[in-house]
Amino acid sequence: MTAVSVPIEHVLVLAAALFTIGLVGVLVRRNVIFLLMSLEIMMNACGLAFIAAGARWAEADGQIMYMLILALAAAEVAVGLGLVLQLQRRFDNLDIDAASELAG
Amino acid sequence: MTALDFQALAPHLTLTGGLMVVLLAVSFWRSHRTAFALTLLSLAAAFIALWPGLGAGPRAVTPLLMLDAYAAFFNGLFILIGAVTALLAHRYLEGRAGSQEEFHVLLLAATLGAMTLASAQHFAALLLGLEILSISLYAMVAYPEEDHPPLEAALKYLVLSGVGSTIMLFGMALIYHATGALGFAELAAFAATGDRADLWLSAGLVLFVIGIAFKLSLVPFHMWTPDVYQGAPAPVTAYLATVSKAAVFAVLLRFAVDAQLLDLSSGAQVSVAMLFAIIAVLSMVIGNVLALLQNSIKRLLAYSSIAHVGYLLIALLVLNALPGQPMAVETALVFLVGYLAMTLAAFAVVSELSSAADGERDQIEEYSGLFWRHPVLASVLTAALLSLAGIPLTAGFIAKFYLFAAGVDGELWGLLWAMVVGSAISIYYYLKIVFAMTVRGADAPAIPASFAGVATAAVLGVVVLAIGIYPTPLIGLASDIAQGLRLTP
């Protein structure tokens, strides 16, 4: 039914690119909201890679892993945003470096 | 699922039931004491349910979980440590404004996650267990949310542990792409027949190892550990340093045994065994050297735990050097039990000296003269520290001795040198604390410890000594469990 199909490798390269963008975001960004967004991009890159791999083996497993990743990302962001709210309310700052008191 | 499957799952189901009961009880009737009592009851029920669970025999329930003696052993340890954490946290949180009850719900959820990890034999179960454990822990770290350090620690932990998880996930996706397998046993089948030189497989394995190293806080992926350990409330630090590490190591060891992780990469561009060896040496040396520079006992113990997990990797590499022999697994189990006992004892003392209302007491100066102020806690801390240093007649000596013997059998000379050097350095900073405790201090703040907490710490101290003096039952148990695993030469 499809005349042109995308090679699996291309999808994986796209996923790897997204993953790298997210990783760079985590390393470079200092605002907590952007850190959480970068983390979200990394998770979705994993999801894309799983779907591509599932397509290669013509199995539903990859898509099920994607559903688990979705649930995990939602749970992680829920806790993350809770922390962000507390941070904003008590210290009036969302910069992760300004929030740094523990000796690193 | 058959009745036997449910029987095998009994500990997990009991704990899930207990979790629901505590959650409902807390939402209708706010009482810290009730929540605490129900938590201990659920943990006790789950512990008792281990025996009916074992009665169902080694059993794979769905392709995801493998419930055998190995899983039951770890489940028992996690339940016990969960109970100790609940006991310590009850007094620690007591004087704090706000509600204390949800902490116990989170603790039960984290323990359930750790138990899932110990029985995982599939990537999906690994992911679920790891995240149930981690996400509960983020909230536990931030629980005294009115203070700055816990919030900062929780945020750092959330971001860096999240990065670790995603790196591991991406590795899993690439491994799945290369092999078409998500279960550990299917991966082993691939290792026997498939094309192991695949580039995607190598990349996936490297990412998987990095993700594991993040979770086990091994050098060079350890940077979050000292900050999180210092900022977290002391009972949570105790839980972090014990359960979260042991659970990840449990699944790593099962993965290495079932899926032949270290063998998967032979013939490929990278050797997983080589990666682990490098990480282990770095962790042993750098962990111990950085521990020398710390003034906070929580940070010091964080670096010492990094070094100890580095030692533990030797057992994993022995598995690679001597395939098919149960000795490596036996060594890992003995070492882990020793590590858990002594780390928990040390953190129990720190926790008994701190409280959410008055803050953490973790600077080494604050421990001066502890022998005169509270001899019981000081003795427990001394036993724990001597054990961490590996002095004979303690659990730490047996653990290190076993590991050394296994390393000699596997002829891992470089790693053994790193372990010897690391242990020699470590004696200095452990004894520094012991000496500080013997100095007669002047005016010292009151110690908030409760009877239950001191008794718990004392029991842990006795366990540390008991394992050191009479290790035979533990070794026998570890040997039985190691024989029960499907080891393939």
Coordinates of C-alpha atoms in Angstrom, one line a residue:
Chain A
M1 CA 0.0 0.0 0.0
T2 CA 2.9 2.4 0.6
A3 CA 5.2 3.1 -2.3
V4 CA 8.0 4.7 -0.3
S5 CA 8.9 3.6 3.2
V6 CA 11.3 5.3 5.5
P7 CA 14.4 3.1 6.4
I8 CA 14.5 2.2 10.1
E9 CA 18.0 3.6 10.4
H10 CA 16.8 7.1 9.4
V11 CA 14.2 7.0 12.2
L12 CA 16.9 5.9 14.7
V13 CA 19.2 8.7 13.6
L14 CA 16.3 11.2 14.1
A15 CA 15.7 9.8 17.5
A16 CA 19.4 10.1 18.3
A17 CA 19.4 13.7 17.2
L18 CA 16.4 14.5 19.4
F19 CA 18.1 12.7 22.3
T20 CA 21.2 14.8 21.8
I21 CA 19.2 18.0 21.7
G22 CA 17.5 17.1 25.0
L23 CA 20.8 16.1 26.6
V24 CA 22.5 19.4 25.5
G25 CA 19.5 21.2 26.9
V26 CA 19.8 19.6 30.3
L27 CA 23.5 20.4 30.3
V28 CA 23.2 24.0 29.2
R29 CA 19.9 25.3 30.4
R30 CA 19.7 26.7 34.0
N31 CA 16.0 27.3 34.3
V32 CA 14.2 24.4 36.0
I33 CA 11.2 24.5 33.6
F34 CA 13.5 24.2 30.6
L35 CA 15.4 21.4 32.3
L36 CA 12.2 19.4 32.6
M37 CA 11.3 20.2 29.0
S38 CA 14.7 18.9 27.8
L39 CA 14.2 15.8 29.9
E40 CA 10.8 15.3 28.2
I41 CA 12.5 15.6 24.7
M42 CA 15.0 12.9 25.7
M43 CA 12.2 10.6 26.8
N44 CA 10.2 11.1 23.6
A45 CA 13.4 10.3 21.6
C46 CA 13.5 7.0 23.5
G47 CA 9.9 6.4 22.7
L48 CA 10.5 7.1 19.0
A49 CA 13.5 4.7 19.0
F50 CA 11.3 2.0 20.6
I51 CA 8.6 2.4 18.0
A52 CA 11.1 2.3 15.2
A53 CA 12.6 -0.9 16.6
G54 CA 9.2 -2.4 17.1
A55 CA 8.4 -1.7 13.5
R56 CA 11.6 -3.4 12.4
W57 CA 10.5 -6.7 14.1
A58 CA 6.8 -6.1 13.3
E59 CA 6.0 -6.5 17.0
A60 CA 3.7 -4.5 19.3
D61 CA 6.4 -4.6 22.1
G62 CA 8.0 -1.3 21.0
Q63 CA 4.7 0.5 21.2
I64 CA 3.9 -0.9 24.6
M65 CA 7.3 0.3 25.8
Y66 CA 6.3 3.7 24.4
M67 CA 3.1 3.7 26.5
L68 CA 5.2 2.9 29.6
I69 CA 7.6 5.7 28.8
L70 CA 4.6 8.1 28.4
A71 CA 3.3 7.1 31.8
L72 CA 6.8 7.5 33.3
A73 CA 7.3 10.9 31.8
A74 CA 3.9 12.1 33.1
A75 CA 4.7 10.9 36.6
E76 CA 8.2 12.4 36.6
V77 CA 6.9 15.8 35.4
A78 CA 4.1 15.7 38.0
V79 CA 6.7 15.4 40.8
G80 CA 9.1 17.8 39.0
L81 CA 6.4 20.5 38.7
G82 CA 5.5 20.0 42.3
L83 CA 9.1 20.8 43.2
V84 CA 9.1 23.8 40.9
L85 CA 6.0 25.2 42.6
Q86 CA 7.6 24.8 46.1
L87 CA 10.9 26.3 44.8
Q88 CA 9.0 29.4 43.4
R89 CA 6.8 29.8 46.4
R90 CA 9.6 29.6 49.0
F91 CA 12.6 31.0 47.3
D92 CA 11.2 33.0 44.5
N93 CA 13.7 31.7 42.0
L94 CA 13.7 29.0 39.3
D95 CA 17.4 29.2 38.4
I96 CA 19.0 25.9 39.5
D97 CA 22.4 27.6 40.1
A98 CA 20.9 30.3 42.3
A99 CA 19.2 27.5 44.2
S100 CA 22.6 25.8 44.8
E101 CA 23.6 25.8 48.5
L102 CA 25.0 22.3 48.8
A103 CA 28.7 22.2 48.3
G104 CA 29.3 20.6 44.9
Chain B
M1 CA -2.7 -16.4 35.4
T2 CA -3.2 -19.5 37.6
A3 CA -3.5 -19.7 41.3
L4 CA 0.1 -20.7 41.6
D5 CA 1.1 -17.5 39.8
F6 CA -0.8 -15.5 42.4
Q7 CA 0.8 -17.5 45.2
A8 CA 4.3 -16.7 43.8
L9 CA 3.4 -13.0 43.6
A10 CA 2.1 -13.1 47.2
P11 CA 4.8 -10.7 48.7
H12 CA 4.2 -8.1 45.9
L13 CA 0.4 -8.4 46.2
T14 CA 0.4 -8.2 50.0
L15 CA 2.5 -5.0 49.9
T16 CA 0.3 -3.5 47.2
G17 CA -2.7 -4.2 49.4
G18 CA -1.0 -2.7 52.4
L19 CA -0.1 0.4 50.4
M20 CA -3.8 0.8 49.4
V21 CA -4.9 0.4 53.1
V22 CA -2.4 3.0 54.3
L23 CA -3.4 5.4 51.5
L24 CA -7.1 5.1 52.3
A25 CA -6.6 5.2 56.1
V26 CA -4.5 8.4 55.7
S27 CA -7.1 10.1 53.5
F28 CA -9.9 9.5 56.1
W29 CA -8.1 9.6 59.3
R30 CA -5.0 11.7 59.7
S31 CA -2.8 10.2 62.4
H32 CA 1.0 9.8 62.0
R33 CA 0.9 7.0 64.6
T34 CA -1.8 5.0 62.7
A35 CA -0.1 5.4 59.3
F36 CA 3.2 4.3 60.9
A37 CA 1.7 1.2 62.6
L38 CA -0.2 0.2 59.4
T39 CA 3.1 0.6 57.4
L40 CA 4.9 -1.7 59.7
L41 CA 2.0 -4.2 59.6
S42 CA 2.0 -4.2 55.8
L43 CA 5.8 -4.8 55.7
A44 CA 5.5 -7.6 58.2
A45 CA 2.7 -9.2 56.2
A46 CA 4.7 -8.9 53.0
F47 CA 7.7 -10.5 54.8
I48 CA 5.6 -13.4 56.0
A49 CA 4.2 -13.8 52.5
L50 CA 7.7 -14.5 51.2
W51 CA 7.3 -18.1 52.3
P52 CA 4.1 -19.0 50.5
G53 CA 5.7 -17.1 47.6
L54 CA 8.7 -19.4 47.7
G55 CA 6.4 -22.4 48.1
A56 CA 5.2 -21.8 44.5
G57 CA 8.8 -22.7 43.5
P58 CA 10.9 -20.7 41.0
R59 CA 8.2 -19.5 38.7
A60 CA 8.1 -17.1 35.8
V61 CA 4.9 -15.0 36.2
T62 CA 4.2 -13.5 32.8
P63 CA 7.3 -13.0 30.7
L64 CA 8.1 -10.0 32.9
L65 CA 8.8 -11.4 36.4
M66 CA 10.8 -14.3 37.7
L67 CA 10.0 -15.2 41.3
D68 CA 12.7 -17.4 42.6
A69 CA 14.9 -17.7 45.7
Y70 CA 17.1 -14.9 44.4
A71 CA 14.2 -12.5 44.1
A72 CA 12.8 -13.6 47.5
F73 CA 16.2 -13.0 49.1
F74 CA 16.3 -9.4 47.9
N75 CA 12.7 -8.8 48.6
G76 CA 13.2 -9.9 52.2
L77 CA 16.2 -7.5 52.5
F78 CA 14.2 -4.6 51.0
I79 CA 11.2 -5.2 53.3
L80 CA 13.5 -5.2 56.4
I81 CA 15.3 -2.1 55.3
G82 CA 11.9 -0.5 54.6
A83 CA 10.8 -1.3 58.2
V84 CA 14.1 0.2 59.6
T85 CA 13.5 3.4 57.5
A86 CA 9.9 3.7 58.7
L87 CA 11.1 3.4 62.3
L88 CA 13.8 6.0 61.8
A89 CA 11.5 8.4 59.9
H90 CA 8.7 8.2 62.4
R91 CA 10.8 9.9 65.1
Y92 CA 12.6 12.1 62.6
L93 CA 9.5 13.7 61.1
E94 CA 7.6 13.9 64.5
G95 CA 8.3 17.5 65.5
R96 CA 7.7 18.9 62.0
A97 CA 4.8 21.2 61.1
G98 CA 2.5 19.8 58.4
S99 CA 1.4 16.2 57.7
Q100 CA 3.7 13.3 58.1
E101 CA 1.5 10.4 56.9
E102 CA 2.2 10.4 53.2
F103 CA 5.8 9.7 53.8
H104 CA 4.9 6.1 54.7
V105 CA 2.8 5.7 51.6
L106 CA 5.8 6.8 49.5
L107 CA 8.1 4.4 51.4
L108 CA 5.8 1.4 50.7
A109 CA 5.7 2.4 47.0
A110 CA 9.4 2.7 46.8
T111 CA 9.8 -0.8 48.4
L112 CA 7.4 -2.2 45.9
G113 CA 9.4 -0.8 43.1
A114 CA 12.6 -2.3 44.5
M115 CA 10.9 -5.7 44.9
T116 CA 9.8 -5.5 41.2
L117 CA 13.4 -4.7 40.2
A118 CA 14.7 -7.7 42.1
S119 CA 12.3 -10.1 40.2
A120 CA 12.5 -8.4 36.8
Q121 CA 13.6 -10.5 33.8
H122 CA 12.4 -8.2 31.1
F123 CA 13.2 -4.6 30.1
A124 CA 9.6 -3.5 30.7
A125 CA 9.7 -4.8 34.3
L126 CA 13.1 -3.2 34.8
L127 CA 11.8 0.1 33.6
L128 CA 8.6 -0.1 35.7
G129 CA 10.4 -1.2 38.9
L130 CA 13.2 1.4 38.5
E131 CA 10.7 4.3 38.0
I132 CA 8.3 3.3 40.8
L133 CA 11.4 3.3 43.0
S134 CA 12.9 6.5 41.7
I135 CA 9.7 8.6 41.5
S136 CA 8.7 7.7 45.1
L137 CA 12.3 8.6 46.2
Y138 CA 12.1 12.1 44.6
A139 CA 9.1 12.9 46.7
M140 CA 10.7 11.3 49.8
V141 CA 13.8 13.4 49.4
A142 CA 11.8 16.6 49.1
Y143 CA 9.4 15.6 51.9
P144 CA 10.4 18.3 54.5
E145 CA 9.6 20.8 51.7
E146 CA 9.9 23.9 54.0
D147 CA 13.7 23.6 54.0
H148 CA 16.0 24.5 51.3
P149 CA 18.5 21.5 51.1
P150 CA 15.8 18.8 50.6
L151 CA 14.2 20.7 47.8
E152 CA 17.5 21.3 46.0
A153 CA 18.6 17.7 46.5
A154 CA 15.3 16.4 45.2
L155 CA 15.5 18.6 42.1
K156 CA 19.1 17.5 41.4
Y157 CA 18.1 13.9 41.9
L158 CA 15.1 14.2 39.7
V159 CA 17.0 15.8 36.8
L160 CA 20.1 13.6 37.0
S161 CA 18.3 10.4 37.7
G162 CA 15.9 11.2 34.9
V163 CA 18.9 11.7 32.6
G164 CA 20.3 8.3 33.7
S165 CA 16.9 6.6 33.1
T166 CA 16.6 8.1 29.6
I167 CA 20.1 7.1 28.7
M168 CA 19.4 3.6 29.8
L169 CA 16.0 3.6 27.9
F170 CA 17.7 4.7 24.7
G171 CA 20.2 1.9 25.2
M172 CA 17.4 -0.6 25.6
A173 CA 15.7 0.7 22.4
L174 CA 18.9 0.2 20.5
I175 CA 19.5 -3.2 21.9
Y176 CA 15.9 -4.1 21.0
H177 CA 16.5 -2.8 17.5
A178 CA 19.6 -4.9 17.1
T179 CA 18.3 -8.1 18.7
G180 CA 14.5 -8.0 18.6
A181 CA 14.5 -9.2 22.2
L182 CA 13.3 -7.4 25.4
G183 CA 13.4 -10.4 27.8
F184 CA 16.7 -11.4 29.4
A185 CA 16.4 -15.0 28.3
E186 CA 15.6 -14.0 24.7
L187 CA 18.7 -11.8 24.7
A188 CA 20.8 -14.8 25.9
A189 CA 19.4 -16.8 22.9
F190 CA 20.5 -14.0 20.6
A191 CA 23.9 -13.9 22.2
A192 CA 24.3 -17.6 21.3
T193 CA 23.4 -17.2 17.6
G194 CA 23.0 -13.6 16.5
D195 CA 25.3 -11.0 15.0
R196 CA 27.1 -9.5 17.9
A197 CA 29.2 -7.2 15.9
D198 CA 26.2 -4.9 15.1
L199 CA 27.0 -1.2 15.6
W200 CA 23.6 -0.4 17.0
L201 CA 24.0 -3.2 19.6
S202 CA 27.4 -1.8 20.7
A203 CA 25.9 1.7 21.0
G204 CA 22.9 0.3 22.9
L205 CA 25.1 -1.6 25.4
V206 CA 27.3 1.4 26.0
L207 CA 24.3 3.5 26.8
F208 CA 22.8 0.8 29.0
V209 CA 26.0 0.6 31.0
I210 CA 26.1 4.4 31.4
G211 CA 22.5 4.4 32.6
I212 CA 23.3 1.7 35.1
A213 CA 26.4 3.6 36.2
F214 CA 24.2 6.7 36.8
K215 CA 21.8 4.7 38.9
L216 CA 24.6 3.0 40.9
S217 CA 26.4 6.4 41.2
L218 CA 29.7 5.2 39.8
V219 CA 32.5 7.5 38.7
P220 CA 32.3 9.4 36.3
F221 CA 28.5 9.5 36.7
H222 CA 28.5 10.1 40.4
M223 CA 28.3 13.9 40.6
W224 CA 24.7 14.0 42.0
T225 CA 25.4 11.6 44.8
P226 CA 27.1 13.7 47.5
D227 CA 24.6 16.6 47.1
V228 CA 21.6 14.4 47.2
Y229 CA 22.8 12.4 50.1
Q230 CA 23.6 15.6 52.1
G231 CA 20.4 17.4 51.3
A232 CA 18.0 14.5 51.8
P233 CA 16.5 13.8 55.2
A234 CA 18.8 11.3 57.0
P235 CA 16.3 8.3 57.0
V236 CA 15.8 8.8 53.2
T237 CA 19.6 9.0 52.7
A238 CA 19.8 5.6 54.5
Y239 CA 17.2 4.2 52.1
L240 CA 18.8 5.7 49.1
A241 CA 22.3 4.4 49.9
T242 CA 20.9 0.9 50.6
V243 CA 17.7 -0.1 48.8
S244 CA 18.1 1.9 45.6
K245 CA 21.6 0.7 45.0
A246 CA 21.0 -3.0 46.0
A247 CA 17.8 -3.1 43.8
V248 CA 19.7 -1.8 40.7
F249 CA 22.6 -4.2 41.4
A250 CA 20.1 -7.1 41.8
V251 CA 18.7 -6.5 38.4
L252 CA 22.1 -5.9 36.8
L253 CA 23.4 -9.2 38.2
R254 CA 20.3 -11.1 37.0
F255 CA 20.8 -9.4 33.6
A256 CA 24.4 -10.4 33.6
V257 CA 23.5 -14.0 34.5
D258 CA 20.4 -14.5 32.3
A259 CA 21.2 -12.4 29.3
Q260 CA 25.0 -12.8 29.4
L261 CA 25.4 -9.0 29.3
L262 CA 29.2 -9.3 29.4
D263 CA 29.2 -11.9 26.7
L264 CA 26.7 -10.0 24.4
S265 CA 29.5 -7.7 23.4
S266 CA 32.3 -10.1 22.7
G267 CA 33.3 -9.7 19.1
A268 CA 31.8 -6.2 19.0
Q269 CA 33.6 -2.9 18.9
V270 CA 33.3 -2.4 22.7
S271 CA 33.7 -4.8 25.6
V272 CA 31.2 -4.3 28.3
A273 CA 33.5 -6.1 30.7
M274 CA 36.2 -3.5 29.9
L275 CA 33.8 -0.6 30.5
F276 CA 32.8 -2.0 33.8
A277 CA 36.5 -2.6 34.8
I278 CA 37.4 1.0 34.0
I279 CA 34.3 2.3 35.9
A280 CA 35.1 0.1 38.9
V281 CA 38.7 1.2 39.2
L282 CA 37.7 4.9 38.9
S283 CA 35.0 4.5 41.5
M284 CA 37.3 2.8 44.0
V285 CA 40.1 5.3 43.6
I286 CA 38.3 8.6 43.1
G287 CA 35.5 7.7 45.6
N288 CA 38.0 7.1 48.4
V289 CA 40.2 10.1 47.6
L290 CA 37.3 12.5 47.5
A291 CA 35.9 11.1 50.8
L292 CA 39.2 12.3 52.4
L293 CA 38.2 15.9 51.8
Q294 CA 34.7 15.8 53.4
N295 CA 33.6 17.5 56.6
S296 CA 30.0 16.3 56.4
I297 CA 29.6 12.7 57.5
K298 CA 26.7 12.3 55.0
R299 CA 28.9 13.4 52.1
L300 CA 31.7 11.2 53.4
L301 CA 29.4 8.2 53.4
A302 CA 28.2 9.1 50.0
Y303 CA 31.7 8.9 48.6
S304 CA 32.4 5.7 50.5
S305 CA 29.3 4.1 49.0
I306 CA 30.6 5.0 45.6
A307 CA 33.8 3.2 46.4
H308 CA 31.9 0.2 47.8
V309 CA 29.8 -0.2 44.7
G310 CA 33.0 -0.1 42.8
Y311 CA 34.3 -3.0 44.9
L312 CA 31.0 -4.8 44.2
L313 CA 31.6 -4.6 40.4
I314 CA 34.6 -7.0 40.9
A315 CA 32.0 -9.8 41.6
L316 CA 30.3 -9.0 38.3
L317 CA 33.6 -9.2 36.5
V318 CA 34.5 -12.5 38.2
L319 CA 31.2 -13.8 36.6
N320 CA 32.7 -12.8 33.3
A321 CA 36.1 -14.3 34.0
L322 CA 34.8 -17.6 35.4
P323 CA 31.5 -18.2 33.5
G324 CA 29.1 -20.8 34.8
Q325 CA 30.4 -20.8 38.4
P326 CA 28.0 -19.8 41.1
M327 CA 30.9 -18.3 43.2
A328 CA 30.6 -14.9 41.7
V329 CA 26.9 -14.6 42.5
E330 CA 27.6 -15.9 46.0
T331 CA 30.3 -13.3 46.5
A332 CA 28.1 -10.5 45.3
L333 CA 25.3 -11.5 47.7
V334 CA 27.6 -11.8 50.7
F335 CA 29.2 -8.5 50.0
L336 CA 25.8 -6.8 49.4
V337 CA 24.4 -8.0 52.8
G338 CA 27.5 -6.8 54.6
Y339 CA 27.4 -3.4 52.7
L340 CA 23.7 -3.0 53.5
A341 CA 24.0 -3.8 57.2
M342 CA 27.0 -1.5 57.8
T343 CA 25.7 1.4 55.7
L344 CA 22.3 1.2 57.3
A345 CA 23.8 1.2 60.8
A346 CA 25.9 4.3 60.0
F347 CA 23.0 6.2 58.6
A348 CA 20.7 5.1 61.4
V349 CA 23.0 6.8 63.9
V350 CA 23.1 10.0 61.8
S351 CA 19.3 9.9 61.5
E352 CA 18.9 9.5 65.3
L353 CA 21.0 12.6 65.9
S354 CA 19.0 14.7 63.5
S355 CA 15.4 15.7 63.2
A356 CA 13.2 17.5 60.7
A357 CA 12.4 20.2 63.2
D358 CA 16.1 21.0 64.3
G359 CA 17.8 20.1 61.0
E360 CA 20.5 17.7 60.1
R361 CA 23.5 17.0 62.3
D362 CA 26.1 15.8 59.8
Q363 CA 29.3 17.9 60.4
I364 CA 32.1 15.8 61.9
E365 CA 32.7 18.4 64.7
E366 CA 29.1 17.7 65.9
Y367 CA 30.2 14.1 66.6
S368 CA 33.0 15.1 69.0
G369 CA 32.5 13.5 72.4
L370 CA 29.6 11.4 71.3
F371 CA 31.1 8.5 73.3
W372 CA 30.4 10.4 76.5
R373 CA 27.1 11.9 75.4
H374 CA 25.4 8.8 74.0
P375 CA 27.6 5.7 74.3
V376 CA 25.2 3.3 72.5
L377 CA 24.9 5.4 69.3
A378 CA 28.6 6.1 69.4
S379 CA 29.4 2.3 69.7
V380 CA 27.1 1.5 66.8
L381 CA 28.6 4.2 64.6
T382 CA 32.1 2.9 65.5
A383 CA 31.2 -0.7 64.6
A384 CA 29.7 0.5 61.3
L385 CA 32.7 2.6 60.4
L386 CA 35.3 -0.1 61.4
S387 CA 33.2 -2.5 59.3
L388 CA 33.2 -0.1 56.3
A389 CA 37.0 0.1 56.7
G390 CA 37.2 -3.7 56.6
I391 CA 38.5 -4.4 60.1
P392 CA 38.4 -8.2 61.1
L393 CA 35.4 -9.4 63.2
T394 CA 33.0 -7.2 61.3
A395 CA 30.7 -7.7 58.3
G396 CA 32.9 -5.5 56.2
F397 CA 35.9 -7.8 56.6
I398 CA 34.0 -10.9 55.6
A399 CA 32.6 -9.0 52.6
K400 CA 35.9 -7.7 51.4
F401 CA 37.7 -11.0 52.1
Y402 CA 35.2 -12.9 50.0
L403 CA 35.5 -10.4 47.2
F404 CA 39.3 -10.6 47.3
A405 CA 39.2 -14.4 47.2
A406 CA 36.9 -14.3 44.2
G407 CA 39.0 -11.7 42.5
V408 CA 42.1 -13.9 43.0
D409 CA 40.3 -16.9 41.4
G410 CA 39.2 -14.7 38.5
E411 CA 42.8 -13.3 38.3
L412 CA 41.6 -9.7 38.2
W413 CA 44.9 -8.3 39.4
G414 CA 44.4 -4.6 38.4
L415 CA 41.0 -4.4 40.1
L416 CA 42.4 -6.0 43.3
W417 CA 45.2 -3.5 43.4
A418 CA 42.7 -0.7 43.2
M419 CA 40.6 -2.3 45.9
V420 CA 43.7 -2.6 48.2
V421 CA 44.8 1.0 47.6
G422 CA 41.2 2.3 48.0
S423 CA 40.7 0.3 51.3
A424 CA 44.0 1.6 52.7
I425 CA 43.0 5.2 52.0
S426 CA 39.6 4.7 53.4
I427 CA 40.9 3.6 56.9
Y428 CA 42.1 7.2 57.4
Y429 CA 38.8 8.9 57.0
Y430 CA 36.7 6.3 58.9
L431 CA 39.1 6.5 61.8
K432 CA 39.0 10.3 61.7
I433 CA 35.3 10.1 62.7
V434 CA 35.9 7.5 65.4
F435 CA 38.7 9.6 67.0
A436 CA 36.4 12.7 66.9
M437 CA 33.8 10.8 68.9
T438 CA 36.3 10.0 71.7
V439 CA 37.3 13.7 72.2
R440 CA 35.6 15.2 75.2
G441 CA 33.3 17.8 73.7
A442 CA 32.1 21.0 75.6
D443 CA 28.6 22.2 75.3
A444 CA 26.7 19.9 72.9
P445 CA 23.1 20.1 71.7
A446 CA 20.6 17.6 73.1
I447 CA 20.2 14.3 71.2
P448 CA 16.7 13.8 69.9
A449 CA 17.0 10.0 69.6
S450 CA 14.0 7.9 70.6
F451 CA 14.1 4.5 72.3
A452 CA 12.8 2.7 69.2
G453 CA 15.4 4.4 67.0
V454 CA 18.3 3.7 69.3
A455 CA 17.2 0.1 69.7
T456 CA 17.0 -0.2 65.9
A457 CA 20.5 1.2 65.5
A458 CA 21.8 -1.2 68.2
V459 CA 20.3 -4.2 66.5
L460 CA 22.0 -3.1 63.2
G461 CA 25.3 -2.7 65.1
V462 CA 24.9 -6.2 66.5
V463 CA 24.1 -7.6 63.0
V464 CA 27.3 -6.0 61.6
L465 CA 29.3 -7.7 64.3
A466 CA 27.3 -11.0 64.1
I467 CA 28.0 -11.4 60.4
G468 CA 31.7 -10.7 61.1
I469 CA 32.0 -13.3 63.8
Y470 CA 29.7 -16.0 62.5
P471 CA 29.1 -15.6 58.8
T472 CA 28.4 -19.3 58.1
P473 CA 24.5 -19.0 57.9
L474 CA 24.8 -16.1 55.5
I475 CA 27.3 -17.8 53.3
G476 CA 25.2 -21.0 53.2
L477 CA 22.1 -19.0 52.2
A478 CA 24.0 -17.1 49.5
S479 CA 25.5 -20.3 48.2
D480 CA 22.1 -22.0 47.9
I481 CA 20.7 -19.0 46.0
A482 CA 23.6 -18.8 43.7
Q483 CA 23.2 -22.6 42.9
G484 CA 19.5 -21.9 42.1
L485 CA 20.2 -19.5 39.3
R486 CA 20.4 -20.7 35.7
L487 CA 24.1 -20.2 35.2
T488 CA 25.4 -21.1 31.7
P489 CA 29.1 -21.7 31.1

